[in-house]
Coordinates of C-alpha atoms and ligand atoms in Angstrom, one line a residue:
M157 CA 10.8 -35.1 1.5
S158 CA 8.5 -32.5 3.1
K159 CA 8.7 -29.0 1.7
N160 CA 7.1 -26.5 4.0
Y161 CA 7.5 -22.8 3.8
Y162 CA 6.8 -20.0 6.2
I163 CA 6.5 -16.4 4.9
E164 CA 6.4 -13.2 6.9
T165 CA 5.4 -9.9 5.4
W166 CA 6.1 -6.3 6.5
G167 CA 4.9 -3.1 4.8
C168 CA 2.6 -2.0 2.1
Q169 CA 0.2 -3.7 -0.3
M170 CA 2.9 -4.1 -2.8
N171 CA 4.8 -6.3 -0.4
E172 CA 1.6 -8.2 0.4
L173 CA 1.2 -8.9 -3.3
D174 CA 4.8 -9.8 -3.6
S175 CA 4.3 -12.4 -0.9
E176 CA 1.2 -13.7 -2.6
R177 CA 3.3 -14.1 -5.8
L178 CA 6.2 -15.8 -3.9
S179 CA 3.8 -18.1 -2.1
G180 CA 2.0 -19.0 -5.4
N181 CA 5.3 -19.9 -7.0
L182 CA 6.3 -22.1 -4.1
K183 CA 2.9 -23.9 -4.1
L184 CA 3.3 -24.7 -7.8
R185 CA 6.7 -26.2 -6.9
G186 CA 5.0 -28.5 -4.4
Y187 CA 5.6 -26.6 -1.2
Q188 CA 3.0 -26.2 1.5
R189 CA 2.5 -23.2 3.6
V190 CA 2.8 -23.4 7.4
E191 CA 2.0 -20.8 10.0
D192 CA 4.5 -22.0 12.5
E193 CA 8.1 -21.2 11.5
S194 CA 9.5 -24.1 13.5
Q195 CA 7.8 -26.5 11.0
A196 CA 9.3 -24.8 7.9
D197 CA 12.1 -26.0 5.6
L198 CA 12.2 -22.6 4.0
I199 CA 11.6 -19.2 5.7
L200 CA 11.1 -16.0 3.7
L201 CA 11.1 -12.6 5.3
N202 CA 9.5 -10.1 3.0
T203 CA 10.8 -6.8 4.4
C204 CA 10.0 -3.1 4.3
S205 CA 12.4 -0.3 4.7
V206 CA 10.3 2.8 4.2
R207 CA 10.5 4.0 7.8
D208 CA 11.8 3.4 11.3
K209 CA 14.8 1.2 12.1
A210 CA 13.8 -1.4 9.5
E211 CA 17.3 -2.8 9.1
Q212 CA 17.8 -3.4 12.8
K213 CA 14.4 -5.1 13.0
V214 CA 15.4 -7.5 10.3
Y215 CA 18.8 -8.3 11.9
S216 CA 17.2 -8.9 15.2
R217 CA 14.6 -11.2 13.6
L218 CA 17.4 -13.0 11.8
G219 CA 19.2 -13.5 15.1
R220 CA 16.2 -15.4 16.4
L221 CA 16.0 -17.5 13.3
R222 CA 19.7 -18.5 13.7
E223 CA 18.7 -20.5 16.8
L224 CA 16.1 -22.3 14.8
K225 CA 18.6 -23.1 12.0
K226 CA 20.9 -24.7 14.6
E227 CA 18.2 -27.3 15.3
K228 CA 17.2 -28.3 11.8
E229 CA 17.9 -28.1 8.1
L230 CA 16.5 -24.8 7.0
K231 CA 16.8 -22.3 4.2
I232 CA 16.4 -18.6 5.0
G233 CA 15.7 -16.0 2.4
V234 CA 15.5 -12.2 3.0
C235 CA 13.3 -10.6 0.4
G236 CA 11.8 -7.2 -0.1
C237 CA 13.1 -3.6 0.3
V238 CA 15.6 -4.3 3.2
A239 CA 17.1 -7.0 1.0
Q240 CA 17.5 -4.6 -1.9
Q241 CA 18.9 -1.8 0.4
E242 CA 21.4 -4.0 2.3
G243 CA 22.3 -6.5 -0.4
E244 CA 25.4 -8.5 0.3
Q245 CA 25.9 -6.9 3.7
I246 CA 23.1 -9.1 5.0
L247 CA 25.2 -12.2 4.2
E248 CA 28.2 -10.7 5.9
R249 CA 26.4 -9.8 9.0
A250 CA 24.1 -12.9 9.1
P251 CA 26.0 -15.6 7.3
W252 CA 23.3 -18.2 8.2
V253 CA 21.0 -16.5 5.6
D254 CA 21.0 -18.5 2.4
F255 CA 19.9 -15.8 -0.1
V256 CA 19.0 -12.2 -0.4
M257 CA 16.4 -11.2 -3.1
G258 CA 15.1 -7.8 -3.9
P259 CA 11.6 -6.9 -5.1
G260 CA 12.6 -6.9 -8.8
N261 CA 13.2 -10.6 -8.6
V262 CA 9.9 -11.8 -7.1
G263 CA 9.0 -13.5 -10.4
H264 CA 12.4 -15.3 -10.4
L265 CA 12.2 -17.1 -7.1
D266 CA 12.4 -20.5 -9.0
A267 CA 15.7 -19.6 -10.5
V268 CA 17.1 -18.3 -7.3
L269 CA 16.2 -21.6 -5.5
E270 CA 17.3 -23.8 -8.3
H271 CA 20.7 -22.2 -9.0
G272 CA 21.5 -21.5 -5.4
T273 CA 21.8 -17.8 -6.1
R274 CA 22.9 -15.9 -3.0
V275 CA 22.3 -12.3 -4.0
A276 CA 19.6 -11.3 -6.5
I277 CA 19.2 -7.5 -6.4
E278 CA 19.4 -6.5 -10.0
F279 CA 16.2 -5.2 -11.7
P280 CA 15.6 -7.6 -14.6
E281 CA 13.9 -6.3 -17.7
D282 CA 11.5 -9.2 -17.6
R283 CA 9.7 -9.2 -14.2
N284 CA 8.1 -12.5 -15.2
Y285 CA 4.4 -12.1 -14.1
D286 CA 3.0 -15.5 -13.8
I287 CA -0.7 -14.6 -13.5
V288 CA -1.6 -18.1 -12.4
A289 CA 1.0 -18.3 -9.6
V290 CA -0.5 -15.8 -7.3
D291 CA -1.7 -17.2 -4.0
R292 CA -4.4 -14.6 -3.3
T293 CA -5.3 -14.3 0.4
S294 CA -8.7 -12.7 -0.1
A295 CA -11.6 -14.6 -1.6
T296 CA -13.2 -11.4 -3.0
K297 CA -10.3 -9.1 -3.8
A298 CA -7.2 -9.2 -6.0
W299 CA -4.2 -6.9 -6.1
V300 CA -2.7 -6.4 -9.5
T301 CA 0.6 -4.6 -10.1
I302 CA 0.5 -2.2 -13.1
I303 CA 3.7 -0.3 -12.6
E304 CA 6.9 -1.1 -10.7
G305 CA 9.4 1.3 -9.2
C306 CA 9.3 5.1 -9.0
N307 CA 11.0 8.0 -10.8
K308 CA 9.9 10.8 -8.5
N309 CA 12.9 10.8 -6.2
C310 CA 11.2 12.5 -3.3
T311 CA 14.1 13.5 -1.0
F312 CA 12.9 11.5 2.0
C313 CA 12.1 8.3 0.2
I314 CA 14.0 5.0 -0.1
V315 CA 11.6 3.6 -2.7
P316 CA 13.5 4.5 -5.9
T317 CA 16.5 2.7 -4.4
T318 CA 14.6 -0.4 -3.3
R319 CA 12.2 -0.8 -6.2
G320 CA 14.1 0.8 -9.0
R321 CA 13.1 2.9 -12.0
E322 CA 9.5 3.0 -13.2
Q323 CA 8.5 0.2 -15.4
S324 CA 4.9 -0.2 -16.6
R325 CA 3.4 -3.5 -17.5
E326 CA 1.8 -4.0 -20.9
F327 CA -1.9 -3.0 -21.0
E328 CA -3.1 -6.4 -22.3
S329 CA -1.1 -8.3 -19.7
V330 CA -2.9 -6.3 -16.9
L331 CA -6.3 -7.0 -18.5
D332 CA -5.4 -10.7 -18.7
E333 CA -4.5 -10.8 -15.0
V334 CA -7.7 -9.0 -14.1
R335 CA -9.8 -11.4 -16.2
A336 CA -8.1 -14.4 -14.5
A337 CA -8.7 -13.0 -11.1
V338 CA -12.4 -12.3 -11.9
A339 CA -12.7 -15.9 -13.1
T340 CA -11.7 -17.1 -9.6
G341 CA -14.4 -15.0 -7.9
R342 CA -12.4 -11.9 -7.1
V343 CA -14.9 -9.1 -7.7
E344 CA -12.8 -6.3 -6.3
I345 CA -9.6 -5.3 -8.1
E346 CA -7.0 -3.0 -6.7
L347 CA -4.4 -1.8 -9.2
L348 CA -1.0 -1.2 -7.5
G349 CA 2.1 0.9 -8.1
Q350 CA 4.3 3.3 -6.1
T351 CA 3.0 6.0 -8.5
V352 CA 0.2 4.2 -10.0
N353 CA -1.1 7.1 -12.0
A354 CA 2.2 7.5 -13.8
Y355 CA 1.2 4.3 -15.7
R356 CA 1.9 4.3 -19.5
C357 CA 1.7 1.2 -21.6
P358 CA 5.2 0.6 -22.9
K359 CA 3.8 -0.6 -26.3
S360 CA 0.9 1.7 -27.0
G361 CA 1.5 4.7 -24.7
R362 CA -2.0 4.5 -23.3
D363 CA -2.2 6.2 -20.0
F364 CA -3.6 5.4 -16.6
G365 CA -7.1 6.8 -17.3
A366 CA -7.4 4.5 -20.4
L367 CA -6.3 1.5 -18.3
L368 CA -8.8 2.4 -15.5
S369 CA -11.6 2.5 -18.0
A370 CA -10.6 -0.7 -19.7
V371 CA -10.4 -2.6 -16.3
A372 CA -13.7 -1.1 -15.1
E373 CA -15.4 -2.4 -18.2
I374 CA -14.3 -6.0 -17.7
P375 CA -17.5 -8.0 -16.9
G376 CA -17.4 -9.1 -13.3
V377 CA -15.4 -6.2 -11.9
V378 CA -17.8 -5.0 -9.3
R379 CA -15.4 -2.6 -7.6
L380 CA -12.1 -1.1 -8.8
R381 CA -9.5 0.7 -6.6
F382 CA -5.9 1.8 -7.1
T383 CA -3.0 3.0 -5.0
T384 CA -0.8 5.1 -4.7
S385 CA -1.6 8.2 -6.8
H386 CA 0.9 11.0 -7.0
P387 CA -0.8 14.5 -6.9
A388 CA 1.4 15.7 -9.8
E389 CA 0.2 12.9 -12.1
V390 CA -3.5 13.4 -11.7
N391 CA -4.9 14.3 -15.1
E392 CA -8.2 14.8 -16.9
S393 CA -8.3 11.3 -18.3
M394 CA -8.0 9.8 -14.8
I395 CA -10.7 12.0 -13.4
V396 CA -13.1 11.3 -16.3
A397 CA -12.5 7.6 -16.0
M398 CA -13.4 7.7 -12.3
R399 CA -16.4 10.0 -12.9
D400 CA -17.8 7.8 -15.7
H401 CA -17.5 4.4 -14.1
E402 CA -19.7 3.7 -11.1
N403 CA -17.7 0.7 -10.2
I404 CA -14.6 2.7 -9.6
S405 CA -14.5 3.3 -5.8
R406 CA -15.3 6.9 -4.6
Y407 CA -12.1 6.9 -2.7
L408 CA -8.8 8.4 -3.6
H409 CA -5.6 8.2 -1.6
L410 CA -3.6 11.3 -2.5
P411 CA -0.6 11.7 -0.3
V412 CA 0.2 15.4 0.3
Q413 CA 3.1 14.9 2.8
S414 CA 3.0 18.6 4.0
G415 CA 0.7 21.7 3.7
S416 CA 3.7 24.0 3.3
S417 CA 5.0 24.8 -0.2
R418 CA 8.4 25.4 1.2
I419 CA 8.6 22.0 2.8
L420 CA 7.1 20.4 -0.4
R421 CA 9.9 22.0 -2.4
R422 CA 12.5 20.6 -0.1
M423 CA 10.8 17.2 -0.3
K424 CA 10.8 17.5 -4.1
R425 CA 7.2 16.7 -4.3
L426 CA 6.7 18.6 -7.7
Y427 CA 3.5 20.5 -6.5
T428 CA 2.8 23.4 -4.3
R429 CA 0.1 23.7 -1.6
E430 CA -2.0 25.7 -4.0
K431 CA -1.6 23.3 -6.9
Y432 CA -2.6 20.4 -4.6
L433 CA -5.7 22.2 -3.5
E434 CA -6.6 22.9 -7.1
T435 CA -6.3 19.2 -7.9
I436 CA -8.6 18.3 -5.0
A437 CA -11.1 20.9 -6.1
R438 CA -11.0 19.6 -9.7
I439 CA -11.7 16.0 -8.6
R440 CA -14.4 17.1 -6.2
E441 CA -16.1 19.1 -8.9
A442 CA -16.3 15.9 -11.0
I443 CA -17.1 13.5 -8.2
P444 CA -18.6 15.4 -5.2
E445 CA -19.0 12.4 -3.0
I446 CA -15.4 11.3 -3.1
H447 CA -13.6 10.2 0.1
F448 CA -10.0 11.6 0.2
S449 CA -7.3 10.1 2.2
T450 CA -3.7 11.1 2.6
D451 CA -0.2 10.5 4.0
I452 CA 1.6 13.2 6.0
I453 CA 5.2 13.4 7.2
V454 CA 5.7 15.4 10.4
G455 CA 9.0 16.8 11.5
F456 CA 10.8 17.0 8.1
P457 CA 14.3 18.6 8.7
G458 CA 13.8 22.3 9.5
E459 CA 10.0 22.2 9.7
T460 CA 8.9 25.2 11.7
E461 CA 5.8 25.6 13.9
E462 CA 4.4 27.9 11.2
E463 CA 4.9 25.3 8.5
F464 CA 3.3 22.7 10.6
Q465 CA 0.3 25.0 11.1
E466 CA 0.0 25.1 7.3
T467 CA -0.3 21.3 7.3
L468 CA -3.1 21.6 9.9
S469 CA -4.9 24.2 7.9
L470 CA -4.7 22.1 4.7
I471 CA -6.2 19.1 6.6
E472 CA -9.1 21.3 7.7
E473 CA -9.5 22.6 4.2
V474 CA -9.6 19.2 2.4
R475 CA -11.5 17.5 5.2
Y476 CA -9.9 14.1 4.6
G477 CA -11.9 11.0 5.6
S478 CA -8.8 9.0 6.4
L479 CA -5.3 10.1 7.2
F480 CA -1.9 8.3 7.8
A481 CA 0.7 10.4 9.4
F482 CA 4.3 9.5 10.3
K483 CA 7.3 11.1 12.0
Y484 CA 10.0 11.8 9.5
S485 CA 12.5 8.9 9.5
P486 CA 16.0 9.5 7.9
R487 CA 16.6 6.7 5.4
P488 CA 20.1 5.6 4.2
G489 CA 21.3 7.3 1.1
T490 CA 18.3 9.6 0.6
P491 CA 18.9 13.3 -0.3
S492 CA 17.0 14.6 2.8
L493 CA 20.0 13.5 4.9
R494 CA 21.9 16.5 3.4
I495 CA 19.0 18.9 4.1
G496 CA 19.4 18.6 7.9
E497 CA 18.7 16.7 11.1
P498 CA 15.2 15.4 12.0
L499 CA 13.2 17.6 14.4
D500 CA 13.6 16.9 18.1
D501 CA 11.6 13.8 18.8
E502 CA 9.5 15.3 21.5
I503 CA 8.4 18.2 19.3
A504 CA 7.7 15.8 16.4
S505 CA 5.6 13.5 18.7
E506 CA 3.7 16.5 20.0
R507 CA 2.9 17.7 16.5
L508 CA 1.8 14.3 15.4
Q509 CA -0.6 14.1 18.3
R510 CA -2.1 17.5 17.5
L511 CA -2.6 16.4 13.9
F512 CA -4.3 13.2 14.9
D513 CA -6.5 15.1 17.4
L514 CA -7.7 17.4 14.6
H515 CA -8.3 14.6 12.2
E516 CA -10.2 12.5 14.8
R517 CA -12.8 15.2 15.2
M518 CA -13.2 15.5 11.4
K519 CA -13.5 11.8 10.9
K520 CA -16.1 11.5 13.6
E521 CA -18.3 14.1 12.0
K522 CA -17.9 12.4 8.6
L523 CA -18.8 8.9 10.0
E524 CA -21.8 10.4 11.9
S525 CA -23.1 11.8 8.6
Y526 CA -23.9 8.2 7.5
R527 CA -26.3 7.5 10.4
G528 CA -29.8 6.6 9.1
R529 CA -28.7 6.2 5.5
V530 CA -28.9 3.0 3.5
V531 CA -25.7 2.4 1.6
P532 CA -24.5 -0.3 -0.8
V533 CA -21.9 -2.5 0.9
L534 CA -19.6 -5.1 -0.8
Y535 CA -19.8 -8.1 1.5
E536 CA -16.3 -9.5 2.3
G537 CA -16.8 -12.0 5.2
P538 CA -17.4 -12.2 8.9
S539 CA -16.4 -9.2 11.0
R540 CA -13.0 -9.5 12.6
N541 CA -14.0 -8.4 16.0
D542 CA -17.4 -10.0 16.2
P543 CA -17.8 -13.1 14.0
A544 CA -21.6 -13.0 14.5
M545 CA -21.6 -9.9 12.3
L546 CA -20.9 -9.5 8.6
S547 CA -18.4 -7.1 7.3
G548 CA -17.8 -5.2 4.1
R549 CA -17.1 -1.8 2.6
T550 CA -19.0 1.1 1.2
D551 CA -18.4 2.5 -2.3
D552 CA -16.2 5.2 -0.7
Y553 CA -14.3 2.5 1.2
W554 CA -15.5 2.8 4.8
V555 CA -15.7 -0.5 6.7
V556 CA -19.2 -1.5 7.7
N557 CA -20.0 -4.2 10.3
F558 CA -23.6 -5.3 10.0
H559 CA -26.3 -7.8 11.0
G560 CA -27.3 -9.9 8.0
D561 CA -27.7 -13.4 6.6
P562 CA -24.5 -15.3 6.9
A563 CA -25.4 -17.4 3.9
T564 CA -25.0 -14.3 1.7
P565 CA -22.5 -15.1 -1.0
L566 CA -19.1 -13.3 -0.6
G567 CA -18.7 -10.4 -3.0
S568 CA -22.4 -9.5 -3.1
I569 CA -23.5 -5.9 -2.9
L570 CA -26.1 -5.4 -0.1
G571 CA -28.1 -2.4 1.1
V572 CA -27.1 -1.7 4.7
R573 CA -28.9 0.8 7.0
I574 CA -26.3 2.5 9.1
D575 CA -27.4 3.0 12.7
S576 CA -24.1 4.0 14.4
A577 CA -20.6 5.1 13.9
Q578 CA -17.7 3.6 15.8
H579 CA -14.1 4.8 16.1
H580 CA -13.1 3.9 12.5
T581 CA -16.1 2.0 11.2
L582 CA -19.8 2.0 10.6
R583 CA -22.4 -0.4 12.0
G584 CA -25.8 -1.3 10.7
E585 CA -28.2 -3.9 9.4
A586 CA -28.8 -5.4 6.0
V587 CA -32.1 -4.3 4.5
A588 CA -34.1 -6.0 1.7
Ligands
SAM38 N1 4.9 6.2 -3.5 C1 3.9 6.7 -2.6 C2 4.0 8.3 -2.6 O1 5.0 8.8 -3.1 O2 3.1 8.9 -2.1 C3 3.9 6.1 -1.2 C4 5.2 5.5 -0.7 S1 5.4 5.1 1.0 C5 5.4 3.4 0.9 C6 4.0 5.5 1.9 C7 4.2 6.7 2.8 O3 5.3 6.5 3.7 C8 4.6 8.0 2.1 O4 3.5 8.5 1.4 C9 5.1 8.8 3.2 O5 4.1 9.6 3.8 C10 5.7 7.8 4.1 N2 7.2 7.9 4.1 C11 8.0 7.5 3.1 N3 9.3 7.8 3.4 C12 9.3 8.2 4.7 C13 10.3 8.7 5.6 N4 11.6 8.7 5.2 N5 9.9 9.1 6.8 C14 8.6 9.1 7.2 N6 7.6 8.7 6.4 C15 7.9 8.3 5.1

């Protein structure tokens, strides 16, 4: 009997990694992956609920899959954050769905399939990390979860509901997974967690800085990254680990969400504008070449023009290389629903545009500053837009498309002379 599965992934890197783990588990059970859903015997939707009308999107996708299920024998599983958020309701509204499984149960897909479980949304103590059963999509890079869940309870955020309380993995188990990934040629490691720098080994109490250093010192780890850091969890040990290990990327994603201390308090972000800027200054002092990126929410309930201006001035002050900004999106059950209504959509869109315009100018200047320089680039494969070119990333995580020898082994570090800056990327030529 054929066993084909199709998996669709929405959302963040954590969801991407969850899909790699689900996929690895299925392959060990003899399933084969197909890219055409009509050929599948099992369809998994790995969903995200952090913004927008995520639930509606999933129900409308399920409506289309219902038609497919009429034509053939097919199992449908809804996984990820919408599964956790909606739980049993999914089975009520879409009874053709076979099971609903939250992010805490990714390591237990076997049991769900074997026992015919219909709803698996508890957060088990043992997350069952099978470090072999990860079907990694990149040949050069491996994502490794170090901490699950989040205890921060930002008032806008659904993550504590969908991913549960913080739970760090054991130090040694993380190192084992990194070693296993390196042994298969993954030279770039990205440590993952919703609040990655809140990591504490449950056995020894060692913190994130200690883990960063230990991973960076594993032979074969050419580049080390991590996401997402919470500004209130940045400490000396993390900064020192980054400063002292050249293979830790000179890139830090540090979501600020707003430049106004009043809004930050209402978001329950646990820092003020001043404290955030102090943290940025401390990191820059230790690692002057660092590329900062951030997330911003525009139009949080009650955000005034003046408060929005504070966000613009913070962006100018920090001079982020990269920036991700979103309109506030009310999420079910989050405390921000009690704070007030979202801003008028037209005003929020107009603010978002002003913010992007400001950042575009800054990013252009930053990218232009690379022109003429020779920078080390980790080669990842052919360029997506022009397969005749090679593609990779700098130490500070800019994408570089360049002319070079296509026989270069994946994962090599090459010197590339930058000769132009595109919209989001750099272009150049490999040099001897
Ligand atoms: N845990 C990380 C943190 O606290 O910074 C990131 C979580 S989330 C997956 C990524 C980004 O989505 C957040 O940094 C935030 O900017 C945005 N986001 C989360 N909830 C949102 C909401 N209700 N409306 C709009 N944007 C939201």
